[in-house]
Amino acid sequence: MNDFINRIKNNSNNAENNNSTIFKGNGVEKGIFSPVNGQLIGRINFADNKDYENILLTARSAFLVWRKIPAPKRGEIMRQFGEKLRFNKQELGNLVSYEMGKSVQEGLGEVQEMIDICEFATGLSRQLYGLQMHSERPNHRMIEQWHPLGVVGIISAFNFPVAVWAWNLSIALICGNVCIWKPSEKTPFTALACQLLLSEIIQANKLPEGISGLILGDQLIGEIMSKDSRIDLISATGSVNMGKKVAVNVASRLGKSLLELGGNNAIIITENATLNQAVPAILFGAVGTCGQRCTSTRRLIVQEKIYETLKIRLLKAYKQLRIGNPLNEKNHVGPLIDKEAVNAYLLAIREAENQGGKVIFGNEILDGPDHPGGLYVIPTLIEAKKDMEILKQETFAPILYLIKYVQISEAIEIQNAVPQGLSSAIFTNRLMESEFFLSTEGSDCGIANVNVGTSGAEIGGAFGGEKETGGGRESGSDSWKSYMRRQTCTINFGNDLPLAQGIKFDI
Ligand code: UN1
């Protein structure tokens, strides 16, 4: 179906033994099925402990070479990778869509996000600035400089199977680190495709292959990585549960972790919102990637005066959604990733009803020839009361809760009353409302937007959030500092040895 599958097959070690076996580690075998149509994409074998050890040692020795290459030259490698991605954008976008189930538009958007971060990293490779401080001592100079950490372990999730890796990889690499990537066990083929493209660049530039390693496996590999002190930084994206385990393992060896975990994102719609702007933002936020973005809009906090009007507009928009094969450009929404996700969707709706919520749209699994595999669901709208327990939970499915408010301070209170703190938004044309939302009394999230939805962030900003979202920042701004170690240097260019704080120590 996809040219990449054949290319991966031709490049893999044991492909000739079994036509459907595309990648072979030495661990257990697993069939990977597309959520789009339930068809087998191929089989892979997870890595075992020996594979892991090999990948790690290859990475550590590559680091000794890579760290000595000037940062702008490392940036040039990212430029070449970005160009390669441009050339392969359609094919890789299709594979993302087929293996993960998001609409092909969003699959292409994800590859574009990779291209953007490669270009950002190329420019950044000339801007890893340190500081100079004035010393209190004569003939002394103080500087702060940055060095690479070593090996960066990247653990990524199925929902953004390629972009989140690229955010981490590109910044980590230009900083002089090498990377080992453990993608989600649900999306190994997009990972293999990325690895294939990057290894072509690494080979063409005669660089050591260990600059970027790929390890396929389940959470056990993630656990081994997080306990391994030979990995200098673990950057993990995924569920809060996973993040808590990683955090404890890394902290117990006093290692560094960067966590980007769950979100429970809300949009506040005030009576001063432009609904023509708000409705498409709500829709894209709530049903994009079938509600499986960490930035998906899960709660809508609406001023009571416009509640009914907005509800009617939303119902109309939801009725127009086309749900089906995500590779067909006409469809807005593809399938959920697997049966467990469908069960979580059904369970959350039932739970919301038990807690007093009222389903006003959706709550249905689609089947028939246009919806094979049992993973297509109708995006759901639920009218909720602000104190329902379910509102605190991130369900990775297209369920949107509608909650009424009276005062803006109440809206902020509802918005912040969840354990997660990733993304948030307000729609208003009133300065006092938007500034209150952005003030210290406002949103407690890592991302706070005005007249822009909760999802679809640009790579130029730092991406991540507070509270159970984990506190890490990836991608743009000065996130690069998480991938380097800081060194403070005091240099004496005089003949004496004056001590700081004026201390006398004469012999
Ligand atoms: C994620 O869901 O883990 O802001 C990442 C967005 C995308 C990235 C989402 N640029 O929705």
CSV table of C-alpha atoms in Angstrom, one decimal, residues 41-467:
chain,number,residue,atom,x,y,z
A,41,ILE,CA,0.5,-3.9,7.9
A,42,GLY,CA,3.3,-6.3,8.8
A,43,ARG,CA,5.0,-8.1,11.6
A,44,ILE,CA,7.8,-6.9,13.7
A,45,ASN,CA,9.9,-8.4,16.4
A,46,PHE,CA,10.5,-6.4,19.5
A,47,ALA,CA,14.1,-5.9,20.6
A,48,ASP,CA,15.4,-8.1,23.4
A,49,ASN,CA,18.0,-7.2,26.1
A,50,LYS,CA,20.9,-8.0,23.8
A,51,ASP,CA,19.5,-5.7,21.0
A,52,TYR,CA,19.1,-3.0,23.6
A,53,GLU,CA,22.7,-3.3,24.8
A,54,ASN,CA,24.0,-3.1,21.2
A,55,ILE,CA,21.9,0.0,20.4
A,56,LEU,CA,23.0,1.7,23.6
A,57,LEU,CA,26.7,1.0,23.1
A,58,THR,CA,26.5,2.1,19.4
A,59,ALA,CA,25.0,5.3,20.6
A,60,ARG,CA,27.6,5.9,23.3
A,61,SER,CA,30.4,5.5,20.9
A,62,ALA,CA,28.7,7.7,18.3
A,63,PHE,CA,28.5,10.4,20.9
A,64,LEU,CA,32.3,10.6,21.2
A,65,VAL,CA,32.4,11.6,17.5
A,66,TRP,CA,29.2,13.7,17.2
A,67,ARG,CA,29.9,16.0,20.2
A,68,LYS,CA,33.1,17.2,18.5
A,69,ILE,CA,31.4,18.2,15.2
A,70,PRO,CA,30.7,22.0,15.3
A,71,ALA,CA,27.1,22.8,16.1
A,72,PRO,CA,26.4,24.6,12.8
A,73,LYS,CA,27.7,21.5,11.0
A,74,ARG,CA,25.3,19.4,13.1
A,75,GLY,CA,22.6,21.9,12.0
A,76,GLU,CA,23.5,21.3,8.4
A,77,ILE,CA,22.6,17.6,8.9
A,78,MET,CA,19.2,18.7,10.2
A,79,ARG,CA,18.8,20.9,7.1
A,80,GLN,CA,19.4,17.9,4.9
A,81,PHE,CA,16.9,15.8,6.9
A,82,GLY,CA,14.3,18.5,6.6
A,83,GLU,CA,14.8,18.5,2.8
A,84,LYS,CA,14.5,14.7,2.7
A,85,LEU,CA,11.2,15.0,4.6
A,86,ARG,CA,9.9,17.6,2.2
A,87,PHE,CA,10.6,15.2,-0.6
A,88,ASN,CA,8.9,12.3,1.2
A,89,LYS,CA,6.1,14.4,2.7
A,90,GLN,CA,3.1,12.8,0.9
A,91,GLU,CA,4.3,9.2,1.3
A,92,LEU,CA,5.2,9.6,5.0
A,93,GLY,CA,1.9,11.5,5.7
A,94,ASN,CA,0.0,8.7,4.1
A,95,LEU,CA,1.7,6.1,6.3
A,96,VAL,CA,1.1,8.1,9.4
A,97,SER,CA,-2.6,8.3,8.4
A,98,TYR,CA,-2.8,4.5,7.6
A,99,GLU,CA,-0.9,3.3,10.7
A,100,MET,CA,-2.3,5.7,13.3
A,101,GLY,CA,-5.7,6.6,11.7
A,102,LYS,CA,-5.6,10.4,11.7
A,103,SER,CA,-6.9,12.3,8.6
A,104,VAL,CA,-4.3,12.5,5.8
A,105,GLN,CA,-4.5,16.3,6.2
A,106,GLU,CA,-3.3,15.9,9.7
A,107,GLY,CA,-0.8,13.3,8.7
A,108,LEU,CA,0.7,15.8,6.3
A,109,GLY,CA,0.6,18.5,9.0
A,110,GLU,CA,2.6,16.2,11.2
A,111,VAL,CA,5.3,15.8,8.6
A,112,GLN,CA,5.2,19.6,8.0
A,113,GLU,CA,5.8,20.0,11.8
A,114,MET,CA,8.9,17.8,11.4
A,115,ILE,CA,10.2,19.9,8.5
A,116,ASP,CA,9.6,23.1,10.5
A,117,ILE,CA,11.5,21.9,13.5
A,118,CYS,CA,14.4,20.7,11.4
A,119,GLU,CA,14.6,24.2,9.9
A,120,PHE,CA,14.3,25.8,13.4
A,121,ALA,CA,17.1,23.5,14.7
A,122,THR,CA,19.3,24.4,11.7
A,123,GLY,CA,19.1,28.1,12.7
A,124,LEU,CA,19.3,27.4,16.4
A,125,SER,CA,22.6,25.5,15.8
A,126,ARG,CA,24.2,28.9,15.5
A,127,GLN,CA,22.4,30.4,18.5
A,128,LEU,CA,23.2,28.1,21.5
A,129,TYR,CA,24.2,31.3,23.4
A,130,GLY,CA,25.8,31.4,26.7
A,131,LEU,CA,26.2,34.5,29.0
A,132,GLN,CA,29.1,36.5,30.2
A,133,MET,CA,28.9,37.9,33.8
A,134,HIS,CA,31.0,40.6,35.4
A,135,SER,CA,33.3,39.2,38.1
A,136,GLU,CA,33.7,41.0,41.4
A,137,ARG,CA,37.4,40.2,41.3
A,138,PRO,CA,39.9,42.2,39.2
A,139,ASN,CA,41.3,40.6,36.0
A,140,HIS,CA,38.6,37.9,36.2
A,141,ARG,CA,35.9,37.0,33.8
A,142,MET,CA,32.9,34.8,34.2
A,143,ILE,CA,31.0,32.9,31.5
A,144,GLU,CA,28.3,30.4,31.2
A,145,GLN,CA,28.5,27.8,28.5
A,146,TRP,CA,26.5,24.8,27.3
A,147,HIS,CA,27.6,21.3,26.5
A,148,PRO,CA,25.7,18.3,25.3
A,149,LEU,CA,24.4,15.8,27.8
A,150,GLY,CA,25.2,12.5,26.0
A,151,VAL,CA,22.5,10.0,25.1
A,152,VAL,CA,18.9,11.3,24.9
A,153,GLY,CA,16.2,8.6,25.2
A,154,ILE,CA,13.0,9.6,23.4
A,155,ILE,CA,9.8,7.8,24.4
A,156,SER,CA,6.9,8.8,22.1
A,157,ALA,CA,3.2,8.1,21.9
A,158,PHE,CA,1.0,6.7,19.0
A,159,ASN,CA,-1.0,9.9,18.5
A,160,PHE,CA,1.9,11.9,17.1
A,161,PRO,CA,4.1,9.1,15.9
A,162,VAL,CA,6.6,11.2,14.0
A,163,ALA,CA,6.4,14.9,15.0
A,164,VAL,CA,7.1,14.6,18.7
A,165,TRP,CA,10.2,12.4,17.9
A,166,ALA,CA,11.4,15.1,15.5
A,167,TRP,CA,11.0,17.9,18.1
A,168,ASN,CA,13.2,16.0,20.4
A,169,LEU,CA,15.6,14.5,17.9
A,170,SER,CA,16.4,17.7,16.0
A,171,ILE,CA,17.0,19.9,19.1
A,172,ALA,CA,18.9,17.1,20.9
A,173,LEU,CA,21.1,16.5,17.8
A,174,ILE,CA,22.1,20.1,17.1
A,175,CYS,CA,23.0,20.4,20.8
A,176,GLY,CA,25.5,17.5,20.3
A,177,ASN,CA,23.6,14.6,21.8
A,178,VAL,CA,22.9,11.3,20.2
A,179,CYS,CA,19.3,9.8,20.5
A,180,ILE,CA,17.7,6.4,21.1
A,181,TRP,CA,14.0,6.4,20.2
A,182,LYS,CA,11.4,4.1,21.6
A,183,PRO,CA,8.2,4.8,19.6
A,184,SER,CA,4.8,3.5,20.6
A,185,GLU,CA,4.4,-0.2,20.0
A,186,LYS,CA,1.2,0.7,18.1
A,187,THR,CA,3.1,2.7,15.4
A,188,PRO,CA,6.4,1.0,14.6
A,189,PHE,CA,6.2,1.4,10.8
A,190,THR,CA,6.2,5.2,10.8
A,191,ALA,CA,9.2,5.0,13.1
A,192,LEU,CA,11.0,2.6,10.8
A,193,ALA,CA,10.2,4.9,7.9
A,194,CYS,CA,11.7,7.9,9.7
A,195,GLN,CA,14.7,5.9,10.7
A,196,LEU,CA,15.2,4.9,7.1
A,197,LEU,CA,15.2,8.5,5.9
A,198,LEU,CA,17.5,9.7,8.6
A,199,SER,CA,20.0,6.8,8.2
A,200,GLU,CA,20.3,7.8,4.5
A,201,ILE,CA,21.4,11.2,5.5
A,202,ILE,CA,23.8,9.8,8.2
A,203,GLN,CA,25.4,7.4,5.7
A,204,ALA,CA,25.7,10.1,2.9
A,205,ASN,CA,27.6,12.3,5.4
A,206,LYS,CA,29.7,9.4,6.6
A,207,LEU,CA,28.7,9.8,10.2
A,208,PRO,CA,28.4,7.0,12.8
A,209,GLU,CA,25.0,5.2,12.6
A,210,GLY,CA,24.6,5.4,16.4
A,211,ILE,CA,23.7,9.1,16.2
A,212,SER,CA,20.1,8.0,16.0
A,213,GLY,CA,19.0,4.6,17.3
A,214,LEU,CA,15.6,3.0,17.1
A,215,ILE,CA,14.4,0.4,19.6
A,216,LEU,CA,11.0,-1.3,19.2
A,217,GLY,CA,9.4,-2.7,22.2
A,218,ASP,CA,6.7,-2.3,24.8
A,219,GLN,CA,6.7,-0.5,28.2
A,220,LEU,CA,9.4,-2.9,29.4
A,221,ILE,CA,11.9,-1.3,27.2
A,222,GLY,CA,10.8,2.1,28.4
A,223,GLU,CA,11.3,0.9,32.0
A,224,ILE,CA,14.8,-0.4,31.2
A,225,MET,CA,15.7,2.9,29.5
A,226,SER,CA,14.4,5.0,32.4
A,227,LYS,CA,16.5,3.0,34.9
A,228,ASP,CA,19.7,3.1,32.8
A,229,SER,CA,22.1,5.7,34.0
A,230,ARG,CA,23.9,5.5,30.7
A,231,ILE,CA,21.0,7.5,29.3
A,232,ASP,CA,21.5,11.1,30.2
A,233,LEU,CA,18.0,12.5,29.5
A,234,ILE,CA,14.7,10.7,29.1
A,235,SER,CA,12.2,12.7,27.2
A,236,ALA,CA,8.9,11.0,27.5
A,237,THR,CA,5.6,11.9,25.9
A,238,GLY,CA,2.4,9.9,26.8
A,239,SER,CA,0.0,9.2,29.6
A,240,VAL,CA,0.3,10.5,33.1
A,241,ASN,CA,0.5,6.9,34.3
A,242,MET,CA,3.5,6.2,32.1
A,243,GLY,CA,5.1,9.6,33.1
A,244,LYS,CA,4.8,8.9,36.8
A,245,LYS,CA,6.7,5.6,36.4
A,246,VAL,CA,9.4,7.2,34.2
A,247,ALA,CA,9.7,10.1,36.6
A,248,VAL,CA,10.2,7.8,39.6
A,249,ASN,CA,12.7,5.6,37.8
A,250,VAL,CA,14.8,8.5,36.5
A,251,ALA,CA,14.7,10.4,39.8
A,252,SER,CA,15.8,7.4,41.8
A,253,ARG,CA,19.1,7.5,39.8
A,254,LEU,CA,19.1,11.4,40.0
A,255,GLY,CA,18.9,11.5,36.2
A,256,LYS,CA,17.2,14.1,34.1
A,257,SER,CA,13.7,13.7,32.6
A,258,LEU,CA,11.5,15.9,30.4
A,259,LEU,CA,7.9,15.0,30.6
A,260,GLU,CA,5.0,16.0,28.3
A,261,LEU,CA,2.0,14.1,29.6
A,262,GLY,CA,-1.8,14.3,29.5
A,263,GLY,CA,-3.9,17.3,28.9
A,264,ASN,CA,-7.5,18.1,29.8
A,265,ASN,CA,-7.9,21.2,27.8
A,266,ALA,CA,-10.7,23.7,27.9
A,267,ILE,CA,-12.0,26.6,25.8
A,268,ILE,CA,-13.8,29.4,27.5
A,269,ILE,CA,-16.4,31.1,25.3
A,270,THR,CA,-17.5,34.4,26.7
A,271,GLU,CA,-20.6,36.4,25.5
A,272,ASN,CA,-18.1,38.6,23.7
A,273,ALA,CA,-16.8,35.8,21.4
A,274,THR,CA,-17.0,35.8,17.7
A,275,LEU,CA,-18.8,32.5,17.1
A,276,ASN,CA,-17.8,32.2,13.5
A,277,GLN,CA,-14.2,32.0,14.8
A,278,ALA,CA,-15.0,29.9,17.9
A,279,VAL,CA,-17.1,27.1,16.3
A,280,PRO,CA,-14.4,25.9,13.8
A,281,ALA,CA,-11.8,26.1,16.5
A,282,ILE,CA,-13.9,24.0,18.9
A,283,LEU,CA,-14.6,21.5,16.2
A,284,PHE,CA,-11.0,21.0,15.1
A,285,GLY,CA,-9.9,20.9,18.8
A,286,ALA,CA,-12.5,18.3,19.8
A,287,VAL,CA,-12.6,16.0,16.9
A,288,GLY,CA,-9.2,16.5,15.2
A,289,THR,CA,-7.1,13.3,15.4
A,290,CYS,CA,-10.4,11.7,16.7
A,291,GLY,CA,-9.9,13.4,20.1
A,292,GLN,CA,-6.5,11.8,20.6
A,293,ARG,CA,-4.2,14.8,20.8
A,294,CYS,CA,-2.8,15.7,24.1
A,295,THR,CA,-4.0,19.2,23.2
A,296,SER,CA,-7.6,18.1,22.2
A,297,THR,CA,-10.4,20.2,23.5
A,298,ARG,CA,-12.3,18.2,26.1
A,299,ARG,CA,-14.2,20.9,28.0
A,300,LEU,CA,-16.2,23.9,26.7
A,301,ILE,CA,-16.9,26.5,29.4
A,302,VAL,CA,-19.6,28.7,28.0
A,303,GLN,CA,-21.2,31.9,29.3
A,304,GLU,CA,-24.9,31.2,30.0
A,305,LYS,CA,-26.2,34.0,27.8
A,306,ILE,CA,-24.8,32.5,24.6
A,307,TYR,CA,-24.9,28.8,25.7
A,308,GLU,CA,-28.1,27.9,23.8
A,309,THR,CA,-26.9,29.7,20.6
A,310,LEU,CA,-23.6,28.0,20.7
A,311,LYS,CA,-25.1,24.6,21.4
A,312,ILE,CA,-27.3,24.8,18.3
A,313,ARG,CA,-24.4,25.9,16.1
A,314,LEU,CA,-22.3,23.0,17.5
A,315,LEU,CA,-25.0,20.4,16.9
A,316,LYS,CA,-25.3,21.6,13.3
A,317,ALA,CA,-21.5,21.4,12.8
A,318,TYR,CA,-21.3,18.0,14.4
A,319,LYS,CA,-24.0,16.7,12.0
A,320,GLN,CA,-21.9,17.8,9.0
A,321,LEU,CA,-18.8,15.8,10.1
A,322,ARG,CA,-17.8,13.1,7.7
A,323,ILE,CA,-16.4,10.1,9.5
A,324,GLY,CA,-14.6,7.4,7.6
A,325,ASN,CA,-11.3,6.3,5.9
A,326,PRO,CA,-8.8,9.0,6.9
A,327,LEU,CA,-6.9,8.6,3.6
A,328,ASN,CA,-10.0,9.9,1.8
A,329,GLU,CA,-9.4,13.7,1.8
A,330,LYS,CA,-13.2,14.3,2.1
A,331,ASN,CA,-13.4,12.8,5.6
A,332,HIS,CA,-12.8,14.9,8.7
A,333,VAL,CA,-12.5,12.1,11.3
A,334,GLY,CA,-10.8,8.7,11.1
A,335,PRO,CA,-11.0,5.7,13.5
A,336,LEU,CA,-9.8,5.5,17.1
A,337,ILE,CA,-6.5,3.6,17.5
A,338,ASP,CA,-7.8,0.3,18.9
A,339,LYS,CA,-10.6,-1.5,20.7
A,340,GLU,CA,-9.4,-0.3,24.1
A,341,ALA,CA,-9.8,3.3,23.0
A,342,VAL,CA,-13.4,2.5,21.8
A,343,ASN,CA,-14.1,0.9,25.2
A,344,ALA,CA,-12.7,3.9,27.0
A,345,TYR,CA,-15.0,6.2,24.8
A,346,LEU,CA,-18.1,4.1,25.8
A,347,LEU,CA,-17.1,3.9,29.4
A,348,ALA,CA,-16.5,7.6,29.8
A,349,ILE,CA,-19.9,8.4,28.2
A,350,ARG,CA,-21.7,5.9,30.5
A,351,GLU,CA,-19.9,7.3,33.5
A,352,ALA,CA,-20.8,10.9,32.5
A,353,GLU,CA,-24.4,9.9,32.2
A,354,ASN,CA,-24.3,8.2,35.7
A,355,GLN,CA,-22.9,11.5,37.1
A,356,GLY,CA,-25.7,13.5,35.7
A,357,GLY,CA,-24.4,14.4,32.2
A,358,LYS,CA,-26.8,14.5,29.2
A,359,VAL,CA,-25.6,13.2,25.8
A,360,ILE,CA,-26.9,15.5,23.1
A,361,PHE,CA,-25.0,14.0,20.2
A,362,GLY,CA,-23.0,10.9,19.3
A,363,ASN,CA,-22.4,7.9,21.6
A,364,GLU,CA,-22.4,5.5,18.7
A,365,ILE,CA,-20.0,3.1,17.0
A,366,LEU,CA,-20.2,3.0,13.3
A,367,ASP,CA,-20.0,-0.2,11.2
A,368,GLY,CA,-20.7,-1.4,7.7
A,369,PRO,CA,-18.4,-1.4,4.6
A,370,ASP,CA,-17.5,2.3,5.0
A,371,HIS,CA,-16.4,1.8,8.6
A,372,PRO,CA,-14.6,-1.6,8.7
A,373,GLY,CA,-12.7,-2.8,11.8
A,374,GLY,CA,-15.1,-1.5,14.5
A,375,LEU,CA,-13.0,1.5,15.5
A,376,TYR,CA,-15.0,4.4,14.0
A,377,VAL,CA,-17.1,6.3,16.5
A,378,ILE,CA,-19.3,9.4,16.4
A,379,PRO,CA,-17.8,12.4,18.1
A,380,THR,CA,-19.9,13.1,21.2
A,381,LEU,CA,-21.3,16.2,22.9
A,382,ILE,CA,-22.3,16.0,26.6
A,383,GLU,CA,-24.0,18.7,28.7
A,384,ALA,CA,-22.3,18.5,32.0
A,385,LYS,CA,-22.4,20.1,35.5
A,386,LYS,CA,-19.2,21.7,36.7
A,387,ASP,CA,-18.6,19.4,39.7
A,388,MET,CA,-18.8,16.1,37.8
A,389,GLU,CA,-15.8,13.9,38.6
A,390,ILE,CA,-15.4,12.7,35.0
A,391,LEU,CA,-14.4,16.2,34.0
A,392,LYS,CA,-11.1,15.6,35.7
A,393,GLN,CA,-10.3,12.7,33.5
A,394,GLU,CA,-8.5,12.7,30.1
A,395,THR,CA,-10.3,10.2,27.9
A,396,PHE,CA,-8.4,9.8,24.6
A,397,ALA,CA,-11.6,10.0,22.5
A,398,PRO,CA,-13.7,12.7,20.8
A,399,ILE,CA,-16.0,13.6,23.8
A,400,LEU,CA,-16.7,17.2,24.5
A,401,TYR,CA,-18.3,18.4,27.7
A,402,LEU,CA,-20.4,21.6,27.7
A,403,ILE,CA,-20.4,23.5,31.0
A,404,LYS,CA,-22.2,26.8,31.8
A,405,TYR,CA,-20.7,29.7,33.7
A,406,VAL,CA,-21.9,33.1,34.8
A,407,GLN,CA,-18.8,35.1,35.9
A,408,ILE,CA,-15.4,35.0,34.1
A,409,SER,CA,-13.7,34.2,37.4
A,410,GLU,CA,-16.0,31.1,37.7
A,411,ALA,CA,-15.0,30.1,34.2
A,412,ILE,CA,-11.3,30.3,35.1
A,413,GLU,CA,-11.9,28.3,38.3
A,414,ILE,CA,-13.6,25.5,36.3
A,415,GLN,CA,-10.8,25.6,33.7
A,416,ASN,CA,-8.1,25.2,36.4
A,417,ALA,CA,-10.0,22.6,38.5
A,418,VAL,CA,-8.4,19.6,36.9
A,419,PRO,CA,-5.1,17.7,37.6
A,420,GLN,CA,-3.7,18.4,34.2
A,421,GLY,CA,-2.3,21.7,32.9
A,422,LEU,CA,-1.4,21.5,29.2
A,423,SER,CA,-3.4,23.8,27.0
A,424,SER,CA,-6.2,26.3,27.3
A,425,ALA,CA,-8.0,29.0,25.3
A,426,ILE,CA,-10.5,31.8,25.6
A,427,PHE,CA,-12.7,33.3,22.8
A,428,THR,CA,-13.5,36.9,23.5
A,429,ASN,CA,-13.1,40.3,21.9
A,430,ARG,CA,-13.0,42.0,25.2
A,431,LEU,CA,-9.5,43.0,26.4
A,432,MET,CA,-10.4,42.8,30.1
A,433,GLU,CA,-11.5,39.2,29.7
A,434,SER,CA,-8.5,38.0,27.6
A,435,GLU,CA,-6.0,39.8,29.9
A,436,PHE,CA,-7.6,38.3,33.0
A,437,PHE,CA,-7.3,34.9,31.4
A,438,LEU,CA,-3.6,35.5,30.7
A,439,SER,CA,-2.9,37.1,34.1
A,440,THR,CA,-1.4,35.3,37.1
A,441,GLU,CA,-5.0,34.7,38.3
A,442,GLY,CA,-5.9,33.2,35.0
A,443,SER,CA,-5.1,29.9,33.2
A,444,ASP,CA,-2.6,27.7,35.0
A,445,CYS,CA,-1.7,25.8,31.8
A,446,GLY,CA,1.6,25.8,29.8
A,447,ILE,CA,-0.3,27.0,26.8
A,448,ALA,CA,-2.9,29.8,27.0
A,449,ASN,CA,-4.4,31.1,23.7
A,450,VAL,CA,-6.7,34.0,22.8
A,451,ASN,CA,-9.1,33.4,19.9
A,452,VAL,CA,-7.1,30.4,18.9
A,453,GLY,CA,-8.1,26.8,19.9
A,454,THR,CA,-6.2,24.5,22.3
A,455,SER,CA,-4.6,22.3,19.7
A,456,GLY,CA,-2.4,22.8,16.7
A,457,ALA,CA,0.5,24.7,18.3
A,458,GLU,CA,3.3,26.0,16.2
A,459,ILE,CA,6.8,24.6,16.7
A,460,GLY,CA,8.4,28.0,17.5
A,461,GLY,CA,6.9,28.1,21.1
A,462,ALA,CA,7.9,26.0,24.0
A,463,PHE,CA,5.5,23.1,24.2
A,464,GLY,CA,4.4,21.4,27.4
A,465,GLY,CA,2.4,22.0,30.6
A,466,GLU,CA,2.1,22.2,34.3
A,467,LYS,CA,0.7,19.9,37.1
